[in-house]
Amino acid sequence: MVLPESAFDRARRGAGQLFAVTRPAGAERTRYLIQAAELARTHGFAVTWVGCRADAPAFWPWQAILAGLGGDASVLDADPGASARKVLEVLAAAPALVLIDDADLAGEETLQLTRAVAASVHHLPVVLVVVTSGTRLVDQAHAALAEGRITDARDLLDQAAREGDPEAALGLPGMWVNKFRGRTDRALAIARLRDALATNPAEPLRTRLAVRLEAEHAYDRRETECVLQALEQARNCGDQLTLAEALSLAHHALWSPEHTAARLALTGELIAVASAAGLELLALSGLCRRTMDLFCLGDPHAERSQVELARRASGHPGVLFFHAAMDVMRTIRAGRFAEAEEKASACLRLGLGAGDVDAETFHSSHLFAIRWLQGRGGELVDLAEQVTHSPTLPDLEFSFEAAHALLALEAGQRDRARSALHRLTINGLTAVPLSSTWITCMFCVVHVAAALGEAEIAREAYGLLEPFASQPVVPATAIVCFGSTELLLGIAATTFGDEDLATGHLERAVTTNIRLGNRPMTAYARATLARTAGGETGRELFEVAIADATEMGMTARAVAWARERDGLAGRISIRRESAWWIVSRHGKEIRVEDLVGMRYLARLVADPGVEIAALELVGGEDSGNQPVLDLVARAAYLTRIRDLRARIDDDPSPRLEAELEELLSHLERETGMGGRGRNFAGPAERARTAVRKAIRRAIDAIAVTEPSAADALRDAVTTGYRCSYQPVGS
């Protein structure tokens, strides 16, 4: 078949491709290569076509390839790495089709140099075609994977599938399901499995294909029976490779929290079967998954398993990527955030290099965990929203939508958080499918529901989470750990009003997090328990949480917890958060709209015992008072009143009496106490009145939600020309 034109379009954009052609020598193969060369020339590609031979010098035919592309063939030396760099410089210059014929005859130096070039071809304007006579493309793909060249292996399998090899439909060894996230690519992968089965291949390939197809369906539909039946079929097949693949696929299809213990049993069998059959990659994959399962169960042997994984995974970038992701999780769990962030970046590079579809989403998960624990999650709210629209996310993945809600809440964007939460829960939490990340999704849901006072959502989450109380909040890939699920149960119980139930869960959350070695979540659980406990116990818990958070660099959380600690003593704190004011007392927080009086209260509460001029609160200057009625006018009014009284004594007419009454009323209105002249109110007087009224309105607004806090403010706040906040007992 002729090379696809898309290969040349991609190469022209600097994303070249490798094609391995396995065809017997002869006219048909020659015709294929001629057609490929003609197609390349129509696309404006330079073409160099060279064959290998057994008696050729070292690195042949790369000398001829360089010469054909206008390069210097003499630059090649004894070092394959140095030679590869020189070849890549020439290949990067212009679009080219490189045909290497009879690669079976190439020497070891040529093979090393060709592999080095092939590893970088995806960043070059080059289509590289390697032609051999015997080895199947599927076998070449497996060999490439064993050398850590995952992208090359995928390309080889893709070509093998296009050429009709039914085994290529199985995909790469290691057997993960749902590795094609785009709908088109995934549909093609499923179609290839069906087409391969339709050819009625011999056993054990038929069973291998059937198990793979059932595992994909099980993952999509969140059904387990079909894949477990397929696993039994594999057991009865009598082929070790078929059974090892089936165990691996069943494990991945059961990646929701209710199956964690069952998955652990599957990995034990997978390691035993694959090791006995000499299936190194499947055995290593089993060890990797066993490590994840142990972390998901909070098993103390998880770290030991990870050490063994690191020792055995050398040379397998795909497995090393998962090891690196778990190592980031452990570093976050230890509270070493700067180091964790560096490791997360290194993990991303490793995953991209390995060609893993989850590399970027793993990195986002690491960053979200770090920033949220630091109390800086609001910085990433826009990134979280972007990730929710990523085409590489599985269709049943909802944890990033939940993370978007949580980080919006951290940013003070409550409407945005509420909108995201309601999108997620529109059909109830039972409609959110149990998946590999379900428990981390619930972590976000519970926190957002608590902050927004969504008691019914919290109650539903409690019921769904209760069966997993003994497990930590760890997704199936073990890339983050948010401590004990008991914490979520405690927060949910607090939200729907059962304080006694909440206290028990939160106490167990603290002790479990200590056992897990999760320092940030231990501090977080202590602070959460402190709010529920209140009083001196609450203050002591806050003190420990604040000290630990400060040591770990969780500065924003430490500051917030210090405010809450002070509030436990009855002292009120008021702070601005976006368009709202947050009033804290006795560990409880309420939100008040942005009233002018809240600004005055916040200033007074921030400096207890300090008198502040009302004029200073409103930001004005005193220019003194001005009399309403000057002395001349006052004297004239009094003279006329005396005159009217004398005339009425002589002639008490209604007209004169009405005028006298009007003058007396007017003079009374403009006269102060004791007959003193009344003054116009100056800035100080206006400030006194304005501050008093504004503070009264603000306290009334607080009283709507928290009457006790309002009463405490009425008792402690004094208004007048000078205002102050003097809490009782201070």
XYZ file of C-alpha atoms in Angstrom:
730
model
C 0.000 0.000 0.000
C 1.120 3.571 -0.638
C 2.070 5.767 2.318
C -0.866 7.971 3.466
C -0.699 11.546 2.235
C -1.353 12.692 5.793
C 2.131 11.470 6.679
C 3.641 14.105 4.387
C 1.302 16.813 5.631
C 2.326 16.083 9.223
C 6.008 15.913 8.342
C 5.845 19.284 6.611
C 4.579 20.709 9.933
C 7.588 19.188 11.711
C 5.813 16.090 13.028
C 7.390 13.280 11.043
C 6.490 9.595 11.131
C 8.190 6.230 11.137
C 6.885 3.426 8.898
C 8.237 -0.115 9.127
C 7.468 -2.206 6.058
C 7.686 -5.977 6.317
C 7.459 -7.509 2.856
C 9.401 -10.185 1.041
C 12.001 -8.893 -1.382
C 10.722 -8.726 -4.945
C 8.845 -6.716 -7.505
C 5.868 -5.951 -5.248
C 8.034 -4.422 -2.557
C 10.013 -2.431 -5.131
C 6.767 -1.153 -6.655
C 5.585 -0.061 -3.190
C 8.766 1.928 -2.583
C 8.648 3.521 -6.029
C 5.076 4.673 -5.408
C 6.112 6.076 -2.026
C 8.992 8.011 -3.623
C 6.740 9.418 -6.360
C 4.146 10.513 -3.801
C 6.856 12.231 -1.757
C 8.125 14.147 -4.798
C 4.611 15.383 -5.595
C 4.578 16.881 -2.098
C 7.925 18.588 -2.688
C 9.938 16.212 -0.505
C 13.527 15.294 -1.212
C 13.906 11.508 -1.566
C 16.852 9.345 -0.628
C 16.580 5.566 -1.080
C 19.457 3.398 0.047
C 19.760 -0.311 0.778
C 21.722 -2.071 3.502
C 24.215 -4.844 2.849
C 26.076 -7.277 5.039
C 29.569 -6.171 3.950
C 28.884 -2.431 4.415
C 31.064 -0.201 6.636
C 29.839 0.960 10.039
C 26.757 3.199 9.949
C 25.958 2.354 6.319
C 23.623 3.463 4.679
C 23.575 6.718 6.648
C 26.641 7.998 4.783
C 24.703 7.714 1.536
C 21.578 9.245 3.080
C 23.543 12.295 4.252
C 25.151 12.703 0.846
C 21.774 12.392 -0.867
C 20.387 15.204 1.293
C 23.357 17.505 0.717
C 25.092 16.721 4.009
C 28.677 15.757 4.800
C 28.998 11.962 5.034
C 32.414 12.222 6.686
C 30.973 13.584 9.936
C 29.941 10.119 11.170
C 32.311 8.698 13.778
C 32.476 5.797 16.200
C 30.014 7.303 18.673
C 26.372 6.504 17.695
C 25.079 9.334 19.882
C 27.314 11.962 18.315
C 26.588 10.599 14.854
C 22.863 10.745 15.509
C 23.060 14.425 16.472
C 24.875 15.202 13.207
C 22.329 13.247 11.167
C 19.430 15.005 12.905
C 20.906 18.401 12.010
C 20.809 17.465 8.321
C 17.317 15.921 8.521
C 15.946 19.048 10.219
C 16.896 21.233 7.244
C 14.132 20.357 4.749
C 11.235 17.904 4.184
C 12.524 14.518 3.086
C 11.497 10.892 2.563
C 14.202 8.511 3.759
C 13.860 4.901 2.520
C 16.135 2.323 4.175
C 15.806 -0.983 2.313
C 16.873 -4.445 3.523
C 17.267 -3.267 7.127
C 17.610 -6.940 8.119
C 21.185 -6.806 6.795
C 22.221 -3.735 8.769
C 25.010 -3.972 11.338
C 24.595 -3.163 15.033
C 26.040 0.356 14.621
C 23.507 1.133 11.908
C 20.651 -0.219 13.999
C 21.695 1.926 16.981
C 21.943 5.035 14.823
C 18.599 4.286 13.116
C 16.872 3.825 16.489
C 18.286 7.128 17.714
C 16.989 8.905 14.611
C 13.628 7.127 14.843
C 13.230 8.316 18.445
C 13.347 11.933 17.220
C 11.573 11.607 13.884
C 8.329 12.959 15.384
C 10.031 16.356 15.746
C 11.463 16.427 12.196
C 10.100 17.214 8.707
C 10.878 13.617 7.730
C 9.035 10.445 6.761
C 11.291 7.514 7.620
C 10.529 4.136 6.022
C 12.469 1.081 7.210
C 11.993 -2.009 5.046
C 12.636 -5.567 6.247
C 11.913 -8.966 4.780
C 10.777 -11.038 7.720
C 9.904 -9.598 11.140
C 6.220 -8.772 11.623
C 5.300 -5.205 12.445
C 3.621 -6.352 15.651
C 6.852 -8.013 16.772
C 8.796 -4.888 15.888
C 6.323 -2.836 17.909
C 6.817 -5.069 20.934
C 10.581 -4.785 20.547
C 10.332 -0.995 20.304
C 8.193 -0.906 23.435
C 10.704 -3.062 25.310
C 13.308 -0.390 24.496
C 11.040 2.361 25.826
C 10.089 3.757 22.385
C 6.357 3.947 23.034
C 5.431 6.329 20.221
C 7.353 4.255 17.663
C 5.619 1.134 18.942
C 2.212 2.769 18.523
C 3.046 3.829 14.978
C 4.162 0.306 14.102
C 0.990 -1.212 15.532
C -1.130 1.341 13.699
C 0.483 0.418 10.432
C 0.167 -3.299 11.194
C -3.555 -2.808 11.852
C -3.963 -0.909 8.590
C -2.250 -3.756 6.815
C -4.751 -6.193 8.293
C -2.810 -7.946 11.071
C -5.555 -8.888 13.574
C -3.124 -9.075 16.513
C -2.354 -5.368 16.082
C -5.897 -4.554 17.233
C -4.904 -5.618 20.753
C -2.739 -2.525 21.176
C 0.425 -2.283 23.199
C 1.383 -4.894 25.781
C 0.805 -3.685 29.334
C -2.899 -3.814 28.556
C -4.541 -0.591 29.670
C -8.048 0.149 28.480
C -9.339 3.504 27.228
C -5.974 4.763 26.021
C -7.632 6.442 23.027
C -9.522 9.466 24.398
C -10.657 11.153 21.201
C -13.993 9.785 20.021
C -12.695 9.144 16.495
C -9.564 7.314 17.630
C -11.487 5.308 20.196
C -14.158 4.338 17.684
C -11.423 3.201 15.302
C -9.785 1.082 18.019
C -13.114 -0.616 18.869
C -13.863 -1.155 15.169
C -10.485 -2.798 14.653
C -11.149 -5.189 17.523
C -14.492 -6.160 16.019
C -13.033 -6.515 12.532
C -10.208 -8.663 13.867
C -12.700 -10.941 15.629
C -14.769 -11.126 12.448
C -11.839 -12.806 10.667
C -12.398 -15.757 13.056
C -8.731 -16.022 14.106
C -7.381 -19.161 15.721
C -7.008 -19.560 19.467
C -5.619 -18.090 21.630
C -5.769 -14.851 19.578
C -9.549 -15.062 19.381
C -9.866 -15.129 23.184
C -7.306 -12.333 23.553
C -9.324 -10.107 21.209
C -12.629 -10.983 22.890
C -11.288 -10.171 26.357
C -9.928 -6.854 25.157
C -13.249 -5.887 23.588
C -15.216 -6.856 26.716
C -12.823 -4.859 28.908
C -13.366 -1.759 26.789
C -17.142 -2.205 27.032
C -16.912 -2.763 30.796
C -14.966 0.475 31.217
C -17.455 2.449 29.112
C -20.580 1.076 30.750
C -19.211 0.691 34.278
C -20.255 -2.968 34.199
C -18.082 -5.672 35.725
C -19.828 -8.951 34.980
C -18.847 -9.075 31.315
C -15.130 -8.577 31.928
C -15.094 -11.088 34.798
C -16.749 -13.652 32.525
C -14.137 -12.913 29.875
C -11.434 -13.428 32.515
C -12.833 -16.888 33.272
C -12.778 -17.623 29.568
C -9.093 -16.697 29.530
C -8.411 -18.970 32.498
C -9.917 -21.880 30.553
C -7.897 -21.080 27.453
C -4.727 -22.598 28.876
C -2.456 -19.864 27.471
C -0.356 -17.858 29.937
C -0.108 -14.739 27.750
C -3.894 -14.678 27.275
C -4.470 -15.020 31.013
C -1.918 -12.339 31.907
C -3.500 -9.899 29.449
C -6.971 -10.701 30.758
C -5.893 -10.109 34.367
C -4.388 -6.766 33.385
C -7.480 -5.684 31.447
C -9.878 -6.785 34.186
C -7.853 -4.820 36.729
C -8.139 -1.626 34.707
C -11.832 -2.115 33.978
C -12.499 -2.379 37.733
C -10.856 0.953 38.611
C -13.532 2.280 40.944
C -13.204 2.364 44.745
C -15.581 -0.481 45.586
C -13.263 -2.892 43.729
C -9.947 -1.848 45.293
C -9.458 -5.024 47.343
C -10.454 -7.202 44.352
C -7.953 -5.353 42.159
C -5.184 -6.082 44.625
C -5.919 -9.799 44.319
C -5.813 -9.523 40.522
C -2.395 -7.841 40.575
C -0.989 -10.616 42.748
C -2.131 -13.213 40.229
C -0.949 -11.084 37.298
C 2.573 -10.788 38.715
C 2.718 -14.547 39.336
C 1.410 -15.555 35.890
C 3.443 -13.025 33.901
C 6.666 -13.714 35.794
C 6.325 -17.486 35.284
C 5.730 -16.979 31.556
C 8.637 -14.562 31.136
C 6.305 -11.688 30.233
C 8.469 -8.952 31.735
C 6.389 -5.910 30.802
C 3.123 -7.411 32.028
C 4.789 -8.476 35.282
C 6.153 -4.950 35.718
C 2.727 -3.482 34.934
C 1.290 -5.751 37.616
C 3.808 -4.501 40.168
C 2.995 -0.892 39.232
C -0.716 -1.458 39.731
C -0.198 -3.368 42.950
C 1.633 -0.313 44.295
C -1.279 1.924 43.320
C -3.797 -0.405 44.952
C -1.816 -0.469 48.186
C -1.804 3.334 48.304
C -5.559 3.333 47.625
C -6.064 1.030 50.611
C -3.737 3.053 52.855
C -1.598 -0.078 53.243
C 1.742 0.542 55.024
C 3.502 -1.726 52.499
C 2.784 0.672 49.617
C 6.096 2.502 49.995
C 8.052 -0.754 49.962
C 6.271 -1.799 46.778
C 7.102 1.544 45.182
C 10.796 1.106 45.994
C 10.754 -2.292 44.293
C 8.978 -0.752 41.305
C 11.648 1.930 40.946
C 14.378 -0.709 40.998
C 12.741 -2.836 38.301
C 11.300 -0.130 36.009
C 14.595 1.186 34.639
C 14.411 1.290 30.857
C 10.596 1.415 30.764
C 9.572 5.113 30.493
C 5.856 4.325 30.553
C 6.113 2.580 33.925
C 8.625 5.093 35.274
C 6.073 7.830 34.529
C 3.561 6.252 36.917
C 6.278 5.728 39.513
C 7.236 9.400 39.219
C 3.582 10.457 39.594
C 3.265 8.439 42.809
C 6.518 9.942 44.058
C 5.053 13.430 43.588
C 2.071 12.328 45.675
C 4.332 11.112 48.484
C 6.306 14.368 48.450
C 3.101 16.429 48.712
C 1.949 14.128 51.503
C 5.167 14.918 53.372
C 4.442 18.654 53.110
C 7.462 19.460 50.896
C 5.599 21.566 48.359
C 8.481 23.241 46.514
C 10.183 19.883 45.980
C 6.869 18.339 44.911
C 6.347 21.048 42.304
C 9.788 20.392 40.818
C 9.082 16.666 40.734
C 5.705 17.308 39.094
C 7.414 19.165 36.244
C 9.915 16.329 35.819
C 7.045 13.830 35.841
C 5.296 15.809 33.093
C 8.409 15.718 30.913
C 8.753 11.990 31.482
C 5.105 11.349 30.613
C 5.247 13.451 27.441
C 8.417 11.697 26.402
C 6.783 8.330 26.998
C 3.754 9.378 24.970
C 1.305 8.801 27.812
C -2.110 10.360 27.181
C -2.491 11.247 30.879
C 0.746 13.251 31.234
C -0.857 16.700 31.236
C -3.871 15.812 33.367
C -1.601 14.186 35.965
C 0.442 17.394 36.080
C -2.699 19.492 36.513
C -3.806 17.207 39.357
C -0.457 17.648 41.104
C -0.614 21.441 40.801
C -4.218 21.586 42.015
C -3.344 19.526 45.093
C -0.286 21.634 45.944
C -2.013 24.999 45.515
C -5.165 23.963 47.362
C -3.213 22.698 50.358
C -1.238 25.940 50.393
C -4.514 27.870 50.457
C -3.743 29.295 46.998
C -6.149 27.190 44.971
C -7.934 30.239 43.605
C -4.882 30.970 41.452
C -5.696 27.946 39.272
C -9.446 28.305 38.819
C -9.155 29.252 35.134
C -6.750 26.382 34.473
C -9.192 23.989 36.125
C -11.964 25.157 33.823
C -9.704 24.637 30.800
C -8.858 21.102 31.877
C -12.562 20.213 32.138
C -12.757 20.760 28.373
C -9.613 18.747 27.555
C -10.191 16.168 24.775
C -7.842 13.753 26.578
C -10.194 13.386 29.568
C -12.301 10.196 29.592
C -16.011 10.717 28.980
C -16.839 9.523 32.510
C -14.285 11.779 34.205
C -15.932 14.376 36.473
C -13.233 15.100 39.042
C -11.930 18.163 37.184
C -15.429 19.665 37.009
C -15.589 19.209 40.786
C -12.080 20.654 41.164
C -13.194 23.668 39.137
C -16.006 24.248 41.657
C -13.637 23.935 44.625
C -10.995 26.272 43.193
C -13.661 28.816 42.214
C -14.758 28.747 45.834
C -11.144 29.327 46.925
C -11.036 32.334 44.604
C -14.122 33.799 46.311
C -16.223 33.226 43.169
C -19.193 31.629 44.889
C -21.596 31.961 41.976
C -19.112 30.234 39.694
C -18.596 27.501 42.293
C -22.325 27.039 42.765
C -22.866 26.807 39.013
C -20.177 24.127 38.633
C -21.536 22.181 41.611
C -25.085 22.213 40.280
C -23.949 21.110 36.810
C -22.279 18.145 38.453
C -25.202 17.241 40.711
C -28.112 18.134 38.436
C -29.306 14.509 38.406
C -28.128 13.748 41.931
C -24.769 12.413 43.061
C -25.827 8.847 42.332
C -25.697 9.803 38.650
C -21.964 10.559 38.943
C -20.416 7.243 37.864
C -18.023 5.366 40.116
C -14.688 5.778 38.349
C -10.981 5.809 39.091
C -11.259 9.420 40.330
C -14.713 9.268 41.939
C -13.445 9.641 45.505
C -11.428 12.776 44.699
C -14.501 14.135 42.922
C -16.465 13.635 46.159
C -13.708 15.411 48.112
C -14.385 18.564 46.098
C -18.165 18.153 46.157
C -18.324 17.870 49.958
C -16.165 20.953 50.496
C -18.158 23.090 48.059
C -21.501 21.875 49.420
C -20.372 22.730 52.962
C -19.261 26.234 52.033
C -22.483 26.938 50.138
C -24.741 25.430 52.799
C -26.050 22.718 50.455
C -27.235 20.366 53.201
C -29.063 17.914 50.924
C -26.046 17.454 48.657
C -23.901 16.916 51.754
C -26.325 14.326 53.110
C -26.348 12.431 49.804
C -22.544 12.536 49.635
C -22.353 11.185 53.180
C -24.410 8.141 52.253
C -22.300 7.423 49.184
C -18.983 7.876 50.991
C -19.791 5.953 54.155
C -18.822 2.518 52.705
C -15.325 3.895 51.998
C -14.695 5.411 55.422
C -11.647 3.193 55.984
C -9.985 4.211 52.701
C -7.936 7.337 52.012
C -8.982 9.859 49.368
C -6.691 8.522 46.644
C -7.624 8.017 42.958
C -6.882 4.621 41.446
C -3.642 5.899 39.896
C -2.427 7.065 43.343
C -1.172 10.417 42.046
C -2.648 12.529 44.889
C -3.709 11.796 48.457
C -6.160 13.994 50.373
C -6.030 11.984 53.565
C -8.775 10.057 55.296
C -12.307 9.772 53.916
C -13.417 10.257 57.544
C -12.721 13.963 57.020
C -15.313 14.182 54.249
C -17.868 12.340 56.355
C -17.226 14.778 59.215
C -17.584 17.860 57.008
C -20.752 16.463 55.421
C -22.268 15.684 58.846
C -21.492 19.227 60.029
C -23.210 20.607 56.931
C -26.457 18.755 57.544
C -26.336 19.612 61.245
C -25.252 16.463 63.133
C -22.381 17.825 65.246
C -21.927 14.694 67.379
C -21.664 12.492 64.300
C -19.239 14.970 62.745
C -16.981 15.040 65.798
C -16.474 11.272 65.755
C -15.544 11.275 62.067
C -13.185 14.233 62.424
C -11.385 12.714 65.397
C -10.800 9.531 63.375
C -9.664 11.650 60.417
C -6.892 13.203 62.509
C -5.585 9.870 63.807
C -5.839 8.206 60.375
C -3.968 11.029 58.663
C -1.200 10.735 61.235
C -0.942 7.018 60.434
C -0.891 7.739 56.694
C 1.947 10.205 57.193
C -0.063 12.922 55.449
C 1.170 16.026 57.263
C -0.812 18.704 55.365
C -4.102 16.830 55.697
C -3.404 16.114 59.374
C -3.145 19.865 59.983
C -6.264 20.441 57.877
C -8.243 17.779 59.771
C -7.150 19.267 63.134
C -8.338 22.714 62.073
C -11.653 21.278 60.876
C -12.111 19.429 64.181
C -11.218 22.628 66.068
C -14.241 24.400 64.585
C -16.539 21.641 65.770
C -14.925 21.229 69.201
C -14.841 24.939 70.043
C -13.687 26.334 73.387
C -10.252 25.636 74.808
C -10.016 22.282 73.020
C -10.614 24.025 69.724
C -7.983 26.634 70.492
C -5.416 23.944 71.292
C -6.180 22.076 68.069
C -5.859 25.286 66.088
C -2.512 26.047 67.747
C -1.043 22.717 66.613
C -2.538 23.018 63.120
C -1.217 26.580 62.715
C 2.284 25.612 63.856
C 2.422 22.640 61.458
C 0.985 24.638 58.569
C 3.489 27.450 59.107
C 6.371 24.977 59.104
C 5.192 23.436 55.817
C 4.654 26.787 54.089
C 0.844 26.615 54.185
C 0.926 30.295 55.054
C -2.505 31.308 53.790
C -4.160 28.477 55.693
C -2.204 29.310 58.866
C -3.373 32.941 58.723
C -7.005 31.923 58.207
C -6.844 29.406 61.038
C -5.325 32.027 63.347
C -8.366 34.245 62.732
C -10.670 31.370 63.547
C -8.672 30.543 66.685
C -9.111 34.102 67.907
C -12.810 33.834 67.171
C -13.158 30.856 69.503
C -12.531 33.187 72.468
C -15.589 35.206 71.502
C -13.611 37.896 69.682
C -15.140 38.826 66.389
C -13.079 39.126 63.233
C -14.248 40.773 60.018
C -12.466 40.466 56.683
C -13.190 41.330 53.068
C -13.578 38.506 50.556
C -14.366 39.578 47.010
C -17.705 41.453 47.145
C -18.573 40.185 50.635
C -17.594 40.683 54.250
C -16.878 37.564 56.327
C -17.792 37.819 60.024
C -16.216 35.121 62.236
C -17.053 34.283 65.824
C -16.712 31.063 67.809
C -15.336 29.355 64.714
C -18.445 30.117 62.686
C -18.400 32.348 59.624
C -21.205 34.284 57.963
C -21.243 36.429 54.834
C -22.621 39.976 54.739
C -23.074 42.181 51.690
C -20.793 45.153 51.156
C -22.564 47.730 53.359
C -20.810 50.960 54.296
C -21.253 50.121 57.972
C -19.355 46.835 57.494
C -16.312 48.872 56.485
C -16.576 50.918 59.669
C -17.038 47.779 61.794
C -14.052 46.055 60.175
C -11.854 49.056 61.006
C -13.004 49.153 64.634
C -12.774 45.380 65.177
C -9.258 45.335 63.740
C -8.126 47.675 66.583
C -10.004 46.645 69.738
C -9.937 49.269 72.500
C -8.721 52.023 70.160
C -10.912 55.123 69.757
C -11.273 56.301 66.173
C -12.946 59.601 65.240
C -16.151 59.182 63.299
C -14.828 61.828 60.935
C -11.747 59.670 60.309
C -13.928 56.639 59.562
C -15.772 58.536 56.832
C -12.608 60.290 55.661
C -13.791 63.932 56.198
C -12.380 67.141 57.722
C -13.983 69.261 60.462
C -14.647 72.897 59.488
C -16.690 73.727 62.592
C -20.414 74.378 63.027
C -22.289 77.294 61.471
C -25.293 78.933 63.257
C -28.642 78.413 61.569
C -29.978 81.824 62.775
C -27.521 84.740 63.058
C -27.737 87.254 65.988
C -29.331 90.104 63.978
C -32.121 87.871 62.702
C -32.672 86.432 66.179
C -32.954 89.950 67.713
C -35.443 90.988 65.010
C -37.583 87.896 65.727
C -37.613 88.662 69.473
C -38.491 92.362 68.927
C -41.422 91.473 66.673
C -42.657 88.873 69.208
C -42.600 91.473 72.028
C -44.440 93.955 69.793
C -47.136 91.422 68.871
C -47.706 90.451 72.492
C -48.223 94.137 73.459
C -50.676 94.722 70.608
C -52.639 91.521 71.392
C -53.020 92.700 74.974
C -54.756 95.812 73.598
C -56.474 94.142 70.588
C -56.543 90.280 70.693
C -57.355 89.792 66.970
C -57.053 86.292 65.375
C -54.655 87.607 62.698
C -52.133 88.904 65.253
C -52.408 85.745 67.351
C -51.714 83.550 64.274
C -48.609 85.574 63.364
C -47.322 85.375 66.950
C -47.846 81.589 67.031
C -45.996 81.154 63.750
C -43.020 83.241 64.924
C -42.780 81.377 68.229
C -42.840 77.994 66.448
C -40.146 79.038 63.988
C -37.906 80.416 66.736
C -38.378 77.226 68.770
C -37.299 75.076 65.806
C -34.118 77.046 65.349
C -33.216 77.217 69.040
C -31.187 74.604 70.951
C -31.605 73.383 74.510
C -31.767 76.075 77.161
C -32.670 78.682 74.564
C -29.229 78.596 72.945
C -29.020 79.231 69.265
C -29.144 76.031 67.144
C -26.219 75.460 64.753
C -25.960 73.961 61.279
C -24.319 70.456 61.611
C -20.648 70.595 60.550
C -18.632 67.625 59.092
C -17.940 66.112 62.524
C -21.610 66.130 63.436
C -22.616 64.716 60.072
C -19.945 61.994 60.411
C -21.171 61.072 63.894
C -24.725 60.646 62.638
C -23.732 58.809 59.447
C -21.430 56.347 61.212
C -24.013 55.588 63.895
C -26.724 54.872 61.344
C -24.433 52.846 59.055
C -23.121 50.676 61.890
C -26.631 50.072 63.144
C -27.722 48.892 59.679
C -24.659 46.615 59.382
C -25.290 45.004 62.775
C -28.922 44.484 61.835
C -27.758 42.698 58.665
C -25.494 40.432 60.737
C -28.382 39.692 63.089
C -30.396 38.145 60.250
C -27.935 35.209 60.053
C -26.104 35.252 63.380
C -27.995 37.071 66.156
C -25.417 36.259 68.850
C -22.641 37.933 66.882
C -24.861 40.964 66.348
C -25.635 41.161 70.077
C -21.934 40.939 70.889
C -21.216 43.809 68.506
C -23.980 45.973 69.967
C -22.486 45.457 73.421
C -18.908 46.086 72.321
C -19.200 48.933 69.763
C -19.522 52.541 70.937
C -20.426 55.285 68.471
C -20.278 59.053 68.771
C -17.751 61.663 67.720
C -15.238 58.967 68.655
C -16.000 55.273 68.089
C -14.429 52.082 69.434
C -14.745 48.298 69.714
C -14.233 47.013 73.263
C -15.115 43.274 73.427
C -16.333 41.982 76.746
C -13.495 40.527 78.831
C -10.692 42.217 76.925
